[in-house]
Coordinates of C-alpha atoms in Angstrom, one line a residue:
Chain E
M1 CA 142.9 -63.8 47.5
R2 CA 145.0 -65.7 50.7
E3 CA 142.8 -68.7 51.5
F4 CA 140.8 -67.8 55.2
G5 CA 138.6 -68.8 57.8
Y6 CA 134.5 -68.1 58.5
D7 CA 133.2 -68.5 61.5
R8 CA 129.6 -66.6 62.2
A9 CA 129.4 -65.7 65.2
T10 CA 126.3 -65.8 67.4
D11 CA 126.7 -63.7 70.0
V12 CA 129.6 -60.8 71.2
A13 CA 131.2 -63.1 73.6
G14 CA 131.1 -65.9 71.3
A15 CA 132.6 -63.7 68.9
I16 CA 135.1 -61.9 71.1
A17 CA 136.8 -65.2 71.8
L18 CA 137.0 -66.2 68.4
L19 CA 138.5 -63.3 67.1
G20 CA 141.4 -64.1 69.8
A21 CA 141.6 -67.4 69.2
D22 CA 143.5 -66.5 65.2
P23 CA 146.1 -62.9 65.4
H24 CA 144.8 -62.3 62.6
A25 CA 141.4 -62.8 62.0
H26 CA 138.9 -59.9 61.1
Y27 CA 135.6 -58.7 61.6
L28 CA 133.4 -59.2 59.1
G29 CA 130.1 -56.9 59.2
G30 CA 129.3 -55.8 55.4
G31 CA 131.7 -56.6 54.1
T32 CA 132.0 -53.8 51.2
N33 CA 135.1 -52.8 52.0
L34 CA 137.0 -54.7 53.7
V35 CA 136.5 -58.0 50.5
D36 CA 137.7 -55.2 48.3
L37 CA 140.3 -54.7 50.7
M38 CA 140.8 -58.2 50.4
K39 CA 140.4 -58.6 46.7
L40 CA 143.7 -55.9 46.1
G41 CA 145.2 -57.7 48.7
V42 CA 145.5 -55.1 51.1
E43 CA 144.0 -57.0 54.0
A44 CA 145.0 -60.5 54.1
P45 CA 143.1 -61.4 57.3
T46 CA 143.4 -65.4 57.9
R47 CA 139.6 -66.2 59.8
L48 CA 137.2 -63.8 58.9
V49 CA 134.5 -64.0 62.8
D50 CA 131.2 -62.7 61.0
V51 CA 129.7 -60.3 62.9
S52 CA 126.8 -59.4 60.5
R53 CA 123.6 -60.7 62.1
L54 CA 124.5 -60.7 66.1
P55 CA 121.1 -59.3 67.7
L56 CA 123.3 -55.8 67.0
A57 CA 120.2 -54.0 64.6
G58 CA 118.2 -52.3 66.8
I59 CA 117.8 -48.6 66.3
E60 CA 115.9 -47.2 70.1
V61 CA 115.5 -44.1 71.9
L62 CA 116.9 -43.4 74.4
P63 CA 115.2 -41.9 77.9
D64 CA 117.4 -39.0 77.1
G65 CA 116.6 -38.2 74.2
G66 CA 119.2 -39.5 72.0
L67 CA 119.6 -43.1 70.3
R68 CA 121.9 -45.6 70.2
I69 CA 122.1 -47.0 66.6
G70 CA 122.9 -50.7 67.1
S71 CA 126.4 -51.5 65.5
T72 CA 125.7 -54.0 62.9
A73 CA 122.5 -51.3 61.8
S74 CA 122.7 -51.5 57.7
N75 CA 123.4 -47.8 56.6
S76 CA 119.7 -47.6 54.9
D77 CA 117.7 -48.3 58.0
I78 CA 120.0 -46.0 60.3
A79 CA 118.8 -43.1 57.1
A80 CA 115.3 -44.4 56.7
H81 CA 115.0 -44.3 60.8
P82 CA 111.8 -42.0 61.6
D83 CA 113.6 -40.5 64.4
V84 CA 117.0 -40.1 62.9
R85 CA 115.6 -38.2 60.1
R86 CA 113.2 -35.5 62.0
R87 CA 115.6 -35.4 65.2
F88 CA 119.2 -35.7 64.4
P89 CA 118.4 -35.1 60.7
A90 CA 122.2 -34.0 59.4
V91 CA 123.0 -38.4 60.0
A92 CA 120.5 -39.0 58.2
Q93 CA 121.8 -36.2 55.4
A94 CA 125.6 -37.8 55.8
V95 CA 124.7 -41.4 55.7
L96 CA 122.3 -40.9 52.4
A97 CA 125.3 -38.6 50.8
G98 CA 127.7 -42.0 50.4
A99 CA 128.1 -44.4 49.4
S100 CA 125.1 -45.9 47.1
G101 CA 121.0 -47.5 47.8
Q102 CA 123.4 -51.4 47.4
L103 CA 125.9 -50.5 49.4
R104 CA 124.1 -49.1 52.2
N105 CA 121.8 -51.6 52.4
V106 CA 124.7 -53.7 52.6
A107 CA 127.4 -51.9 54.7
T108 CA 126.9 -51.0 58.4
A109 CA 127.3 -48.4 61.5
G110 CA 130.3 -50.0 63.0
G111 CA 131.9 -51.2 59.9
N112 CA 131.2 -47.1 58.5
L113 CA 133.2 -46.0 62.0
L114 CA 135.9 -48.3 60.7
Q115 CA 136.4 -47.7 57.6
R116 CA 140.0 -47.4 55.9
T117 CA 141.0 -44.3 53.3
R118 CA 140.6 -44.7 49.7
C119 CA 144.1 -42.8 48.9
P120 CA 144.8 -44.5 46.0
Y121 CA 148.4 -45.4 47.6
F122 CA 147.6 -47.2 50.3
T123 CA 145.4 -49.1 47.9
D124 CA 147.5 -49.8 45.8
V125 CA 150.2 -53.0 47.4
T126 CA 152.7 -52.1 44.6
K127 CA 153.1 -48.4 45.8
P128 CA 154.4 -47.8 49.0
C129 CA 152.8 -46.5 52.3
N130 CA 153.4 -45.5 55.6
K131 CA 149.9 -47.2 56.3
R132 CA 149.8 -50.2 54.9
V133 CA 153.4 -51.1 55.8
P134 CA 154.7 -48.6 57.9
G135 CA 158.0 -47.1 57.0
T136 CA 157.9 -47.6 53.3
G137 CA 157.3 -44.4 52.9
C138 CA 154.1 -41.6 51.7
P139 CA 154.5 -41.3 47.8
A140 CA 151.2 -38.7 47.9
R141 CA 152.5 -36.1 49.6
D142 CA 154.8 -35.4 45.9
G143 CA 152.4 -37.4 44.1
E144 CA 149.0 -37.5 43.8
H145 CA 147.1 -35.4 46.9
H146 CA 144.2 -33.6 45.5
N147 CA 141.6 -35.1 47.5
H148 CA 143.8 -35.6 50.7
A149 CA 144.5 -33.4 54.7
I150 CA 144.8 -30.3 55.2
L151 CA 144.1 -30.5 58.7
G152 CA 146.2 -32.7 62.2
A153 CA 148.4 -35.0 59.2
S154 CA 151.9 -35.5 59.6
V155 CA 154.8 -36.3 57.5
Q156 CA 154.3 -39.5 57.4
C157 CA 151.1 -39.8 56.6
I158 CA 148.4 -37.7 54.6
A159 CA 145.2 -39.0 54.0
T160 CA 141.8 -38.7 54.6
H161 CA 138.7 -40.6 56.3
P162 CA 136.2 -41.5 53.9
S163 CA 133.2 -41.6 56.0
D164 CA 130.1 -39.2 55.8
F165 CA 128.0 -40.8 58.5
A166 CA 131.2 -40.3 61.0
V167 CA 131.7 -36.3 60.0
G168 CA 126.9 -35.5 61.6
L169 CA 127.7 -37.9 64.5
V170 CA 131.4 -37.1 66.0
A171 CA 128.6 -32.2 65.5
L172 CA 126.6 -34.0 67.2
D173 CA 128.6 -35.5 70.7
A174 CA 128.3 -39.4 70.2
R175 CA 129.9 -41.5 71.6
V176 CA 131.5 -45.2 70.3
T177 CA 130.2 -48.6 72.9
V178 CA 132.6 -51.3 72.7
Q179 CA 133.1 -55.0 74.2
E180 CA 136.6 -55.9 75.4
S181 CA 137.1 -58.7 76.2
D182 CA 137.4 -57.0 79.9
G183 CA 134.6 -55.4 79.9
P184 CA 132.6 -53.1 78.2
R185 CA 133.6 -49.1 76.8
E186 CA 132.3 -46.2 75.4
I187 CA 133.8 -43.7 74.1
P188 CA 133.7 -40.2 72.5
L189 CA 133.7 -40.4 68.4
E190 CA 136.0 -36.6 68.9
E191 CA 139.3 -39.4 70.5
F192 CA 138.2 -43.0 69.2
Y193 CA 141.0 -42.1 66.5
R194 CA 143.8 -41.5 66.7
P195 CA 145.8 -38.3 65.8
V196 CA 148.1 -39.3 62.9
G197 CA 151.7 -38.4 64.3
S198 CA 154.3 -41.4 63.4
T199 CA 151.5 -44.4 63.7
P200 CA 149.6 -43.8 60.8
E201 CA 148.7 -47.6 61.1
R202 CA 146.4 -47.2 65.0
E203 CA 144.2 -45.6 63.0
T204 CA 141.8 -46.3 66.6
V205 CA 141.3 -46.0 70.2
L206 CA 139.7 -49.7 70.2
G207 CA 142.3 -52.9 71.7
P208 CA 143.1 -55.6 69.9
G209 CA 139.7 -57.9 69.6
A210 CA 137.1 -55.1 70.4
L211 CA 134.6 -55.1 69.0
I212 CA 131.7 -52.2 68.1
T213 CA 128.4 -52.2 70.5
G214 CA 127.0 -49.8 68.8
I215 CA 126.7 -45.8 68.6
V216 CA 124.9 -43.3 71.5
L217 CA 123.6 -39.5 69.7
P218 CA 122.8 -37.7 73.0
G219 CA 119.2 -36.2 73.2
L220 CA 120.4 -33.2 71.9
P221 CA 117.9 -30.8 70.7
I222 CA 119.6 -28.7 68.5
A223 CA 120.3 -32.0 66.8
A224 CA 116.9 -31.2 65.4
R225 CA 118.0 -28.8 63.2
S226 CA 121.5 -29.7 61.5
R227 CA 122.4 -30.0 58.6
Y228 CA 125.4 -31.6 56.3
R229 CA 126.3 -31.1 53.3
K230 CA 128.6 -32.8 51.0
V231 CA 130.7 -31.7 48.2
R232 CA 132.4 -33.9 45.6
E233 CA 133.8 -34.5 42.5
R234 CA 130.1 -35.7 40.3
A235 CA 126.9 -34.7 42.0
S236 CA 126.0 -38.9 43.5
Y237 CA 127.8 -42.2 44.3
A238 CA 131.7 -40.3 45.1
F239 CA 134.1 -39.3 48.6
A240 CA 133.5 -36.2 49.3
I241 CA 136.6 -33.9 48.6
G242 CA 134.1 -31.2 51.9
S243 CA 132.1 -31.4 54.1
I244 CA 130.1 -30.1 57.0
A245 CA 128.0 -31.2 59.3
A246 CA 126.3 -27.9 62.0
A247 CA 123.9 -26.6 63.8
L248 CA 123.2 -23.0 64.9
H249 CA 121.8 -22.2 67.9
V250 CA 120.7 -18.1 67.7
T251 CA 119.3 -16.3 71.4
D252 CA 118.9 -12.9 70.5
G253 CA 121.4 -12.2 67.8
T254 CA 124.4 -14.4 69.7
V255 CA 125.1 -17.5 69.5
T256 CA 124.9 -19.7 71.8
E257 CA 125.6 -22.8 71.2
V258 CA 126.8 -24.4 68.1
R259 CA 128.3 -27.6 66.1
I260 CA 130.5 -27.6 63.1
A261 CA 132.7 -30.9 61.8
L262 CA 133.9 -31.6 58.6
G263 CA 134.7 -33.9 56.4
A264 CA 138.1 -35.3 53.9
V265 CA 140.1 -32.5 55.4
A266 CA 142.3 -35.5 58.2
S267 CA 142.9 -38.8 58.6
R268 CA 139.5 -38.2 61.2
P269 CA 135.9 -36.2 60.8
W270 CA 136.8 -32.7 62.1
R271 CA 135.2 -31.2 65.1
A272 CA 135.7 -27.7 64.1
R273 CA 136.3 -26.9 68.3
A274 CA 138.2 -23.9 67.2
A275 CA 135.2 -22.1 64.6
E276 CA 132.9 -22.5 68.1
R277 CA 135.0 -21.5 70.5
V278 CA 135.1 -17.9 68.0
L279 CA 131.0 -17.9 67.3
L280 CA 129.7 -19.1 71.3
G281 CA 128.7 -15.2 72.8
A282 CA 129.5 -13.6 69.1
P283 CA 126.6 -11.3 67.4
V284 CA 125.4 -13.7 64.7
G285 CA 126.1 -13.2 60.7
A286 CA 128.8 -13.3 58.2
D287 CA 131.6 -11.4 59.6
A288 CA 131.1 -14.0 63.0
F289 CA 131.1 -17.3 60.7
A290 CA 134.3 -15.6 58.4
D291 CA 135.8 -14.8 61.5
A292 CA 134.8 -18.3 62.7
A293 CA 135.9 -20.4 59.3
D294 CA 139.3 -18.4 59.3
A295 CA 140.0 -19.3 62.9
E296 CA 139.3 -23.1 61.8
L297 CA 141.7 -23.5 59.5
A298 CA 144.4 -21.4 60.5
A299 CA 146.2 -25.1 60.9
A300 CA 145.6 -25.9 58.0
Q301 CA 148.7 -26.6 55.6
P302 CA 147.7 -27.5 52.6
L303 CA 149.8 -29.5 49.7
R304 CA 150.7 -28.6 46.3
D305 CA 147.3 -30.0 45.1
N306 CA 144.5 -29.7 47.9
A307 CA 144.9 -25.6 49.0
Y308 CA 141.8 -25.4 46.8
K309 CA 140.3 -26.9 50.2
V310 CA 141.6 -24.2 51.9
P311 CA 139.1 -21.3 50.0
L312 CA 135.8 -24.4 49.5
M313 CA 135.7 -25.4 53.6
R314 CA 135.9 -21.4 53.8
N315 CA 132.3 -21.4 52.2
L316 CA 131.1 -24.5 53.5
I317 CA 131.0 -23.3 56.4
V318 CA 129.7 -19.5 56.2
T319 CA 127.3 -20.7 53.6
M320 CA 126.1 -23.4 56.6
L321 CA 126.1 -21.3 59.4
S322 CA 124.3 -18.7 57.0
E323 CA 121.8 -20.8 56.2
L324 CA 121.1 -22.3 59.4
A325 CA 121.2 -18.8 60.9
E326 CA 118.6 -17.6 58.5
A327 CA 115.7 -21.2 58.5
P328 CA 112.7 -21.0 59.9
G329 CA 112.5 -22.4 64.2
R330 CA 115.9 -21.3 65.3
Chain Z
M1 CA 143.5 -73.8 65.5
E2 CA 142.8 -75.4 62.8
R3 CA 141.7 -73.2 59.8
A4 CA 138.5 -74.9 57.0
T5 CA 139.2 -72.8 54.3
A6 CA 135.7 -73.5 52.5
A7 CA 132.0 -74.8 52.8
T8 CA 129.1 -76.6 52.0
I9 CA 126.7 -73.6 52.5
T10 CA 122.6 -73.8 51.1
L11 CA 122.2 -71.1 49.0
T12 CA 118.4 -69.9 47.8
V13 CA 118.8 -68.5 44.9
N14 CA 115.3 -67.8 43.1
G15 CA 112.8 -68.9 45.6
V16 CA 115.7 -73.0 44.9
A17 CA 117.4 -74.2 47.3
H18 CA 120.9 -75.1 45.9
S19 CA 124.1 -77.1 48.0
L20 CA 127.2 -75.5 46.6
D21 CA 131.0 -76.7 48.3
I22 CA 132.6 -73.1 48.5
D23 CA 136.3 -71.9 49.0
H24 CA 135.6 -69.3 51.3
R25 CA 137.1 -67.0 49.6
T26 CA 133.7 -66.6 46.7
T27 CA 132.3 -64.3 46.7
L28 CA 127.9 -63.8 45.7
L29 CA 128.7 -62.3 42.2
D30 CA 130.7 -66.1 41.6
A31 CA 128.7 -68.3 43.1
L32 CA 125.7 -67.4 40.5
R33 CA 127.5 -67.9 37.5
E34 CA 129.7 -70.9 37.6
R35 CA 128.6 -73.0 39.7
L36 CA 124.8 -71.9 39.9
D37 CA 124.5 -70.9 35.6
L38 CA 122.9 -68.3 36.1
T39 CA 125.1 -65.6 33.9
G40 CA 122.6 -63.0 33.7
T41 CA 124.3 -60.9 36.4
K42 CA 127.0 -59.4 35.3
K43 CA 130.2 -58.7 36.2
G44 CA 131.3 -55.1 35.3
C45 CA 134.4 -53.1 37.7
D46 CA 134.3 -56.4 40.7
H47 CA 134.7 -53.9 43.1
G48 CA 131.1 -52.8 44.6
Q49 CA 131.9 -49.4 41.8
C50 CA 129.7 -50.6 39.2
G51 CA 126.4 -52.2 39.9
A52 CA 126.4 -54.4 37.0
C53 CA 126.3 -57.2 39.4
T54 CA 123.0 -55.8 42.1
V55 CA 121.2 -59.5 42.7
L56 CA 118.4 -58.4 46.0
V57 CA 118.8 -60.1 49.2
E58 CA 115.6 -61.0 51.2
G59 CA 114.6 -57.9 48.8
R60 CA 116.9 -55.2 49.2
R61 CA 119.2 -54.5 46.3
A62 CA 123.0 -55.6 46.8
D63 CA 126.0 -55.9 44.7
S64 CA 126.9 -59.4 44.8
C65 CA 130.5 -59.2 44.1
L66 CA 131.8 -58.0 47.2
L67 CA 129.9 -60.3 48.9
L68 CA 130.9 -63.4 50.1
A69 CA 129.0 -66.3 49.6
V70 CA 129.4 -68.5 52.7
A71 CA 128.4 -65.0 54.4
V72 CA 124.9 -65.1 52.7
A73 CA 124.4 -67.9 53.3
G74 CA 120.6 -68.8 54.3
K75 CA 119.6 -66.0 52.9
A76 CA 117.0 -65.4 49.6
V77 CA 119.0 -64.1 47.0
T78 CA 116.6 -63.0 43.9
T79 CA 118.8 -62.3 40.6
I80 CA 117.1 -61.3 37.1
E81 CA 116.7 -64.5 36.5
G82 CA 113.6 -64.3 39.1
I83 CA 112.6 -60.2 38.2
G84 CA 108.8 -61.0 36.3
G85 CA 107.4 -64.3 34.8
A86 CA 109.9 -64.1 31.1
A87 CA 111.1 -67.6 32.7
A88 CA 108.0 -69.4 33.1
G89 CA 106.2 -67.8 29.8
E90 CA 104.8 -65.1 31.8
A91 CA 104.4 -60.7 31.7
L92 CA 107.4 -59.7 32.8
H93 CA 107.8 -57.1 35.8
P94 CA 107.0 -54.1 35.2
V95 CA 109.8 -51.8 34.9
Q96 CA 110.8 -55.4 32.6
Q97 CA 108.1 -54.1 30.0
A98 CA 109.6 -49.8 31.1
F99 CA 113.2 -50.8 29.7
L100 CA 111.2 -52.2 27.2
D101 CA 109.2 -49.2 25.5
H102 CA 112.1 -46.8 26.1
D103 CA 115.3 -48.0 24.6
G104 CA 116.8 -48.3 28.4
Y105 CA 119.9 -50.1 27.6
Q106 CA 122.4 -49.5 23.9
C107 CA 125.1 -52.9 24.8
G108 CA 123.0 -54.3 27.4
Y109 CA 125.6 -55.1 30.2
C110 CA 124.6 -53.3 32.5
T111 CA 120.9 -54.0 32.2
P112 CA 120.3 -56.7 34.4
G113 CA 122.1 -55.0 37.5
Q114 CA 119.9 -52.2 36.0
I115 CA 116.6 -53.5 36.7
C116 CA 117.3 -55.6 40.0
S117 CA 118.6 -51.8 41.5
A118 CA 114.5 -50.3 39.6
V119 CA 112.7 -52.4 41.3
A120 CA 114.2 -51.6 45.0
V121 CA 114.3 -48.4 44.1
L122 CA 110.4 -48.5 44.0
D123 CA 110.1 -50.9 46.8
E124 CA 112.4 -48.4 48.9
H125 CA 110.1 -45.9 48.2
A126 CA 107.0 -47.3 48.4
A127 CA 108.9 -48.1 52.2
G128 CA 109.5 -43.5 52.7
W129 CA 112.7 -43.7 52.3
P130 CA 114.3 -40.5 51.3
S131 CA 118.0 -40.1 49.4
A132 CA 120.6 -37.7 49.5
V133 CA 118.5 -34.6 47.5
T134 CA 115.5 -34.9 48.9
G135 CA 114.8 -31.5 50.2
D136 CA 113.6 -32.9 53.7
V137 CA 114.5 -35.0 53.7
G138 CA 112.3 -35.4 57.3
A139 CA 109.3 -35.4 55.2
E140 CA 106.7 -38.2 55.3
E141 CA 106.2 -37.6 51.5
I142 CA 108.6 -37.5 48.7
V143 CA 107.8 -37.3 44.9
L144 CA 110.0 -39.7 42.9
D145 CA 111.4 -37.8 40.4
E146 CA 113.8 -36.9 37.7
P147 CA 116.3 -35.6 40.3
E148 CA 116.3 -39.0 43.0
I149 CA 115.4 -41.3 39.6
R150 CA 119.1 -40.4 39.1
E151 CA 119.9 -39.8 42.3
R152 CA 118.8 -43.5 43.7
M153 CA 120.1 -45.3 40.5
S154 CA 123.9 -43.7 40.8
G155 CA 125.1 -46.8 41.9
N156 CA 124.4 -48.1 38.3
L157 CA 127.0 -46.3 35.8
C158 CA 126.4 -47.0 32.4
R159 CA 129.0 -46.4 29.7
C160 CA 126.7 -46.1 26.9
G161 CA 125.4 -43.3 28.9
A162 CA 121.8 -44.5 28.6
Y163 CA 120.7 -43.3 31.2
V164 CA 118.0 -40.8 30.2
S165 CA 115.9 -43.3 28.7
I166 CA 116.7 -45.7 31.8
V167 CA 115.6 -42.6 33.6
A168 CA 111.6 -43.2 32.1
A169 CA 112.2 -46.4 32.5
V170 CA 112.2 -46.2 35.8
A171 CA 109.6 -43.1 36.3
D172 CA 106.7 -44.9 34.4
A173 CA 107.3 -48.1 36.0
A174 CA 107.1 -45.9 38.7
G175 CA 103.8 -44.3 37.5
A176 CA 101.8 -47.2 36.8
Q177 CA 102.7 -49.1 40.4
S178 CA 101.4 -46.0 41.9

């Protein structure tokens, strides 16, 4: 690991100033991903600005019934919070589906959004990778890609975003609050991650030195009946091969409100807008659910070893919507 | 900009404050083992995937291999040496006794991490925290049954495969505590 300087920020403005003073500085939150990437040589910051003790760990109820989750709140505190559990269950379930108890205690909300892909070529510095070293190529396309993207990928990169939390958030219209050098900014999470295109190394729309200060969940009544489901290769403590967060409201047999997001299928948490469009106003039932899944997955571009994800996601969408339609109090 | 790459920090471990000159790159795990001779905490994968290095920081379990010692400065760390009273000739922690009673190990390498993790699992359950297998994530009462214990302990791998006995030990300790 390369030697680095270390500063502990005491306020947001100070953190941004410290970061701006060193062109190769990184913010340090819980470090559960960054420290590992530094050990692997994937990241080599010359300075860490520790933001983990900034007074941003609170989780508060907003006047509209929504929630503000501070960016340094631990994953554990988010999942244990009574208002998250009762009013945004998909978010609590998504957080609990990720990592282990030890990691969730340390990992922060902001860091969860900014964690890097677990693509084996990205984390192996002896291999080419367009995301790690732009222009070097992507061995995953013809190599090990059984857990890579089927939606929204590009020739340059087929890596997936690994977060569960972000899938729950994007389904429920979460916004990211950010402090940049020229002031605060609020970004819908759906627009927070850039399309991959030819610049897979540029993952978010954050400006240089920007610091995530929190996440806002709007007070959507439908969120109280949201759910998250994750499929993985072992029963626990593994990244998803496919996941879904969804909420459904039916009035007199017709879908009147629906939110669906998919995980482990793209470079970002994937809001399934095409599926939602098909469902809105449709008669509730298995046919509509299958039509919606097919509409979303029509754009899928599976590769040699990840084509299983297309029927997997279709089944996840249909099953999740069927369960939501049958749940009491829909 | 002047850039120091080492610091003098105070690390409080098992109630004792230690002043240490450390390179910023030093993990909490390496500081415990190499600088403080607290070798009960084990290095397994060194990447946060196995849980052998689990300690408690401010009472919460964490993988010490992914924590930088400089970032933990000033926080209270508890290692396996600080669990129970055996070091002072006093009684074992109920979780330690349960691992003995149920033979919850084979080679023993993962055991300090398993025990630190289990101690925290009991506290997390007592605080009402749900898990990924909790049927109703909003439930106020959660029974710490076998699926719950397996899920909550999933961050600790045991390559000998002593899981059956580990689950029994944690269940026993949970019953003794409630």
